[in-house]
CSV table of C-alpha atoms in Angstrom, one decimal:
chain,number,residue,atom,x,y,z
A,313,UNK,CA,8.4,166.1,193.3
A,314,UNK,CA,10.7,163.0,193.5
A,315,UNK,CA,14.1,163.2,195.1
A,316,UNK,CA,16.9,160.7,194.4
A,317,UNK,CA,20.0,159.8,196.3
A,318,UNK,CA,22.5,162.6,197.1
A,319,UNK,CA,26.2,162.8,197.1
A,320,UNK,CA,28.4,165.0,199.3
A,321,UNK,CA,31.0,167.5,198.3
A,322,UNK,CA,33.2,170.0,200.1
A,323,UNK,CA,32.1,173.7,200.5
A,324,UNK,CA,34.9,174.7,198.1
A,325,UNK,CA,33.6,172.2,195.4
A,326,UNK,CA,30.1,173.4,195.9
A,327,UNK,CA,31.1,176.9,195.5
A,328,UNK,CA,32.7,176.0,192.2
A,329,UNK,CA,29.5,174.4,191.0
A,330,UNK,CA,27.3,177.2,192.2
A,331,UNK,CA,27.8,180.9,192.6
A,332,UNK,CA,25.4,181.0,195.5
A,333,UNK,CA,26.9,180.9,199.0
A,334,UNK,CA,26.3,177.8,201.2
A,335,UNK,CA,24.9,180.1,203.9
A,336,UNK,CA,21.7,180.4,201.8
A,337,UNK,CA,21.5,176.6,201.8
A,338,UNK,CA,22.5,175.5,205.3
A,339,UNK,CA,21.4,178.5,207.3
A,340,UNK,CA,19.0,178.3,210.2
A,341,UNK,CA,15.6,180.0,210.7
A,342,UNK,CA,12.0,179.6,211.7
A,343,UNK,CA,8.7,179.3,209.8
A,344,UNK,CA,8.3,183.1,209.5
A,345,UNK,CA,11.7,183.3,207.7
A,346,UNK,CA,10.6,180.3,205.5
A,347,UNK,CA,7.4,182.0,204.5
A,348,UNK,CA,9.2,185.2,203.7
A,349,UNK,CA,11.8,183.3,201.6
A,350,UNK,CA,9.0,181.6,199.6
A,351,UNK,CA,7.4,184.9,198.8
A,352,UNK,CA,10.7,186.5,197.6
A,353,UNK,CA,11.5,183.5,195.4
A,354,UNK,CA,8.0,183.4,193.9
A,355,UNK,CA,8.4,187.1,193.1
A,356,UNK,CA,11.7,186.5,191.4
A,357,UNK,CA,10.3,183.5,189.4
A,358,UNK,CA,7.4,185.7,188.1
A,359,UNK,CA,9.9,188.4,187.2
A,360,UNK,CA,12.1,185.9,185.3
A,361,UNK,CA,9.0,184.5,183.4
A,362,UNK,CA,7.9,188.0,182.4
A,363,UNK,CA,11.4,188.8,181.1
A,364,UNK,CA,11.6,185.6,179.0
A,365,UNK,CA,8.0,185.3,177.6
A,366,UNK,CA,7.8,187.0,174.3
A,367,UNK,CA,11.5,188.0,174.3
A,368,UNK,CA,14.0,187.9,171.5
A,369,UNK,CA,16.0,185.5,173.6
A,370,UNK,CA,13.0,183.1,173.7
A,371,UNK,CA,12.5,183.4,170.0
A,372,UNK,CA,16.2,182.6,169.4
A,373,UNK,CA,16.0,179.6,171.7
A,374,UNK,CA,13.1,178.1,169.8
A,375,UNK,CA,14.7,178.2,166.5
A,376,UNK,CA,18.1,176.9,167.6
A,377,UNK,CA,19.6,173.4,168.1
A,378,UNK,CA,20.0,172.8,171.8
A,379,UNK,CA,20.6,169.2,172.9
A,380,UNK,CA,18.6,168.3,176.1
A,381,UNK,CA,20.0,164.9,176.7
A,382,UNK,CA,22.8,162.5,175.8
A,383,UNK,CA,24.4,163.0,172.4
A,384,UNK,CA,26.2,159.7,172.3
A,385,UNK,CA,24.5,156.4,171.6
A,386,UNK,CA,26.0,153.0,172.6
A,387,UNK,CA,26.3,150.0,170.3
A,388,UNK,CA,23.1,148.0,169.8
A,389,UNK,CA,22.5,146.0,172.9
A,390,UNK,CA,24.8,148.2,175.0
A,391,UNK,CA,28.3,147.5,176.4
A,392,UNK,CA,28.8,143.8,177.2
A,393,UNK,CA,31.2,143.9,180.2
A,394,UNK,CA,31.7,145.9,183.4
A,395,UNK,CA,35.2,146.7,182.2
A,396,UNK,CA,33.8,148.2,179.0
A,397,UNK,CA,31.2,150.2,180.9
A,398,UNK,CA,33.8,151.5,183.2
A,399,UNK,CA,36.0,152.5,180.3
A,400,UNK,CA,33.1,154.4,178.7
A,401,UNK,CA,32.2,156.2,181.9
A,402,UNK,CA,35.9,157.1,182.5
A,403,UNK,CA,36.3,158.3,178.8
A,404,UNK,CA,39.1,155.8,178.4
A,405,UNK,CA,39.6,155.0,174.7
A,406,UNK,CA,42.5,153.8,172.4
A,407,UNK,CA,42.7,154.6,168.7
A,408,UNK,CA,43.9,151.7,166.6
A,409,UNK,CA,43.1,152.9,163.1
A,410,UNK,CA,42.7,156.0,161.0
A,411,UNK,CA,39.9,158.6,161.4
A,412,UNK,CA,38.6,160.6,158.4
A,413,UNK,CA,40.5,164.0,158.3
A,414,UNK,CA,38.0,165.5,155.9
A,415,UNK,CA,34.2,165.8,155.8
A,416,UNK,CA,31.3,168.2,155.3
A,417,UNK,CA,31.6,171.4,157.2
A,418,UNK,CA,27.8,171.7,157.7
A,419,UNK,CA,25.0,169.3,158.3
A,420,UNK,CA,21.2,169.4,158.6
A,421,UNK,CA,19.3,169.0,161.8
A,422,UNK,CA,15.8,167.6,161.0
A,423,UNK,CA,13.1,167.7,163.7
A,424,UNK,CA,10.6,164.8,163.7
A,425,UNK,CA,7.8,167.3,164.4
A,426,UNK,CA,8.8,169.4,161.4
A,427,UNK,CA,11.4,172.0,160.6
A,428,UNK,CA,15.2,171.8,160.0
A,429,UNK,CA,18.3,173.8,160.5
A,430,UNK,CA,21.8,173.8,159.0
A,431,UNK,CA,24.6,173.8,161.6
A,432,UNK,CA,28.4,173.4,161.6
A,433,UNK,CA,29.7,169.9,162.1
A,434,UNK,CA,32.7,168.7,164.2
A,435,UNK,CA,35.2,166.5,162.5
A,436,UNK,CA,35.8,162.9,163.3
A,437,UNK,CA,39.0,163.6,165.2
A,438,UNK,CA,37.4,166.4,167.3
A,439,UNK,CA,34.4,164.1,168.1
A,440,UNK,CA,36.8,161.3,169.1
A,441,UNK,CA,38.6,163.7,171.5
A,442,UNK,CA,35.3,164.5,173.1
A,443,UNK,CA,34.6,160.8,173.7
A,444,UNK,CA,38.1,160.2,175.0
A,445,UNK,CA,38.1,163.2,177.2
A,446,UNK,CA,41.7,163.9,176.4
A,447,UNK,CA,42.9,160.5,177.7
A,448,UNK,CA,45.1,158.4,175.4
A,449,UNK,CA,44.9,155.0,177.0
A,450,UNK,CA,44.8,153.0,180.2
A,451,UNK,CA,43.0,149.9,181.4
A,452,UNK,CA,40.3,149.1,180.9
A,453,UNK,CA,39.7,150.8,177.6
A,454,UNK,CA,37.6,150.7,174.5
A,455,UNK,CA,39.4,150.5,171.2
A,456,UNK,CA,38.2,152.6,168.2
A,457,UNK,CA,39.3,151.2,164.8
A,458,UNK,CA,37.6,153.7,162.5
A,459,UNK,CA,34.7,156.0,161.8
A,460,UNK,CA,32.2,157.1,159.2
A,461,UNK,CA,29.5,159.8,159.0
A,462,UNK,CA,26.0,158.7,159.6
A,463,UNK,CA,23.0,159.9,161.7
A,464,UNK,CA,21.3,159.5,165.0
A,465,UNK,CA,18.3,160.8,167.0
A,466,UNK,CA,18.9,163.4,169.7
A,467,UNK,CA,16.5,164.9,172.3
A,468,UNK,CA,16.5,168.7,171.9
A,469,UNK,CA,14.6,171.8,173.1
A,470,UNK,CA,12.4,171.4,170.1
A,471,UNK,CA,11.7,167.7,170.5
A,472,UNK,CA,13.5,164.7,169.0
A,473,UNK,CA,15.7,165.4,165.9
A,474,UNK,CA,17.7,163.4,163.5
A,475,UNK,CA,21.3,164.8,163.2
A,476,UNK,CA,24.5,163.9,161.5
A,477,UNK,CA,26.7,161.7,163.7
A,478,UNK,CA,30.1,160.0,163.6
A,479,UNK,CA,29.7,156.3,163.8
A,480,UNK,CA,32.8,154.9,165.6
A,481,UNK,CA,33.7,151.3,165.0
A,482,UNK,CA,34.6,149.5,168.3
A,483,UNK,CA,36.8,146.5,168.5
A,484,UNK,CA,34.6,143.5,169.4
A,485,UNK,CA,31.2,145.1,168.6
A,486,UNK,CA,29.2,144.6,165.4
A,487,UNK,CA,27.4,148.0,165.6
A,488,UNK,CA,29.0,151.4,166.1
A,489,UNK,CA,29.2,153.9,169.0
A,490,UNK,CA,27.4,157.0,167.7
A,491,UNK,CA,28.5,160.6,168.5
A,492,UNK,CA,26.4,163.6,167.3
A,493,UNK,CA,28.6,165.7,165.0
A,494,UNK,CA,26.5,168.8,165.1
A,495,UNK,CA,27.8,171.8,167.1
A,496,UNK,CA,25.0,173.2,169.2
A,497,UNK,CA,23.6,176.7,168.6
A,498,UNK,CA,25.0,179.4,171.0
A,499,UNK,CA,22.8,180.3,173.9
A,500,UNK,CA,20.8,183.5,173.5
A,501,UNK,CA,21.7,186.4,175.8
A,502,UNK,CA,19.3,186.2,178.8
A,503,UNK,CA,16.8,189.0,179.0
A,504,UNK,CA,17.3,189.3,182.7
A,505,UNK,CA,20.4,189.4,184.9
A,506,UNK,CA,21.4,187.2,187.8
A,507,UNK,CA,19.6,187.7,191.1
A,508,UNK,CA,21.6,188.6,194.3
A,509,UNK,CA,20.2,188.5,197.8
A,510,UNK,CA,17.4,186.1,196.8
A,511,UNK,CA,17.1,183.0,199.0
A,512,UNK,CA,17.9,179.6,197.7
A,513,UNK,CA,20.6,178.7,195.1
A,514,UNK,CA,21.0,178.0,191.3
A,515,UNK,CA,20.3,174.6,189.9
A,516,UNK,CA,23.4,172.8,188.9
A,517,UNK,CA,22.2,170.7,185.9
A,518,UNK,CA,19.3,169.5,183.9
A,519,UNK,CA,19.6,165.7,183.9
A,520,UNK,CA,16.7,164.9,181.6
A,521,UNK,CA,13.2,165.7,180.3
A,522,UNK,CA,10.9,162.7,180.6
A,523,UNK,CA,9.4,161.1,177.6
A,524,UNK,CA,6.3,163.1,176.9
A,525,UNK,CA,7.8,166.1,178.6
A,526,UNK,CA,5.6,166.0,181.7
A,527,UNK,CA,8.5,166.1,184.2
A,528,UNK,CA,12.1,167.4,184.4
A,529,UNK,CA,14.9,166.1,186.5
A,530,UNK,CA,17.5,168.5,187.8
A,531,UNK,CA,20.5,168.4,190.1
A,532,UNK,CA,19.9,170.6,193.2
A,533,UNK,CA,22.2,171.7,196.0
A,534,UNK,CA,21.4,171.6,199.7
A,535,UNK,CA,23.3,171.6,203.0
A,536,UNK,CA,23.9,169.4,206.0
A,537,UNK,CA,21.4,171.2,208.3
A,538,UNK,CA,18.2,170.8,206.3
A,539,UNK,CA,15.8,168.1,205.2
A,540,UNK,CA,16.8,168.2,201.5
A,541,UNK,CA,16.2,170.3,198.4
A,542,UNK,CA,13.0,171.7,197.1
A,543,UNK,CA,12.4,172.8,193.5
A,544,UNK,CA,9.4,175.0,192.9
A,545,UNK,CA,8.0,175.5,189.4
A,546,UNK,CA,6.3,178.4,187.7
A,547,UNK,CA,4.8,177.5,184.3
A,548,UNK,CA,3.8,180.0,181.8
A,549,UNK,CA,2.9,179.8,178.1
A,550,UNK,CA,6.5,180.4,177.1
A,551,UNK,CA,8.7,179.2,180.0
A,552,UNK,CA,9.2,176.8,182.9
A,553,UNK,CA,10.9,178.7,185.7
A,554,UNK,CA,12.5,176.5,188.4
A,555,UNK,CA,13.5,177.8,191.9
A,556,UNK,CA,15.9,175.8,194.1
A,557,UNK,CA,15.8,176.0,197.9
A,558,UNK,CA,15.8,173.7,200.9
A,559,UNK,CA,13.1,172.5,203.3
A,560,UNK,CA,13.0,172.5,207.1
A,561,UNK,CA,16.2,174.3,208.0
A,562,UNK,CA,17.4,173.1,211.4
A,563,UNK,CA,18.5,175.3,214.2
A,564,UNK,CA,21.4,173.5,215.9
A,565,UNK,CA,22.9,176.5,217.7
A,566,UNK,CA,25.3,177.3,214.9
A,567,UNK,CA,27.0,173.9,214.7
A,568,UNK,CA,26.2,173.1,211.1
A,569,UNK,CA,29.0,171.5,209.2
A,570,UNK,CA,30.1,173.4,206.0
A,571,UNK,CA,29.2,170.6,203.7
A,572,UNK,CA,27.0,170.6,200.6
A,573,UNK,CA,25.2,167.8,198.8
A,574,UNK,CA,24.1,167.4,195.2
A,575,UNK,CA,20.8,165.6,194.7
A,576,UNK,CA,18.6,164.8,191.8
A,577,UNK,CA,15.0,166.2,192.0
A,578,UNK,CA,12.2,165.3,189.6
A,579,UNK,CA,9.6,168.0,189.1
A,580,UNK,CA,6.2,167.2,187.6
A,581,UNK,CA,4.7,169.7,185.2
A,582,UNK,CA,1.1,170.6,184.5
A,583,UNK,CA,1.7,170.2,180.8
A,584,UNK,CA,4.5,169.0,178.6
A,585,UNK,CA,7.6,171.2,178.3
A,586,UNK,CA,7.2,171.4,174.5
A,587,UNK,CA,9.3,174.2,173.1
A,588,UNK,CA,9.2,176.3,176.3
A,589,UNK,CA,12.6,177.2,177.8
A,590,UNK,CA,13.4,175.7,181.2
A,591,UNK,CA,15.0,178.6,183.1
A,592,UNK,CA,16.7,178.8,186.5
A,593,UNK,CA,15.1,181.6,188.6
A,594,UNK,CA,18.4,182.7,190.2
A,595,UNK,CA,20.6,183.0,187.1
A,596,UNK,CA,17.9,183.9,184.7
A,597,UNK,CA,19.5,181.5,182.2
A,598,UNK,CA,18.3,178.1,180.8
A,599,UNK,CA,19.1,175.4,183.3
A,600,UNK,CA,22.4,173.9,182.1
A,601,UNK,CA,22.2,170.6,180.2
A,602,UNK,CA,25.6,168.8,180.5
A,603,UNK,CA,25.6,165.5,178.6
A,604,UNK,CA,28.6,163.5,179.9
A,605,UNK,CA,29.7,162.1,176.5
A,606,UNK,CA,29.1,165.0,174.1
A,607,UNK,CA,29.4,168.7,173.4
A,608,UNK,CA,27.0,171.2,174.9
A,609,UNK,CA,26.7,175.0,174.5
A,610,UNK,CA,28.5,177.3,176.8
A,611,UNK,CA,26.2,177.8,179.8
A,612,UNK,CA,28.4,180.4,181.6
């Protein structure tokens, strides 16, 4: 398991990101408590795996279109200046042209490994608003001068797929900025409810599945009075169940600051993810994938 640099946030912000209380993260206790917590979390993970494996929810997941990575693609060679990179990260765009106001309502998702699916498409204006994040200008900014329908490759829960995409022309760039136009499939209803009273906390975000699928990177939550996050994994034929917790809780006599930290954790797997669903043990739902520059399903 590999852990990347963390960032801090207030207790209030952490609560907004996770329904679990910080007490489960920054609490204090000894080895006996830790062993008991591990057993409880392992039991919950097995329960979640049994619920998902062979379920109608798992079957629906496997036939749907669920992006598992970024659904926007930069112009060939990337953005050339720091100002342009900042504008893209801040969703700061200016429209200096006309976008198509008509287009096909549906498009075909074609998986490289075989299979296809017809899904509803977002229009050029709607896709532009996703890129711009509702912002209408500012400095620095990227200038969009037009768009046309094309295609791009997207990482999904069923492997890489070629999907319809809006190709936005950027002032100063010879190749377009691509934005997937396909609206993701709705999430299936989980076959198991959320856990209450189970140690640890839900995972905040699925960052990426590595090329080849032999590891997953997630955003985990931990507190100021521990030695960082731990993400345990239970692999079955049909699911990858992840359980977030912390290691080495510190007993400081009750003087822990009420502060939480988000940290990226990479978890190695025994075999590639494939079409297995990556599930959070606490919520019983797929770990939310939230691409910063594109649409994602409702993970609530």
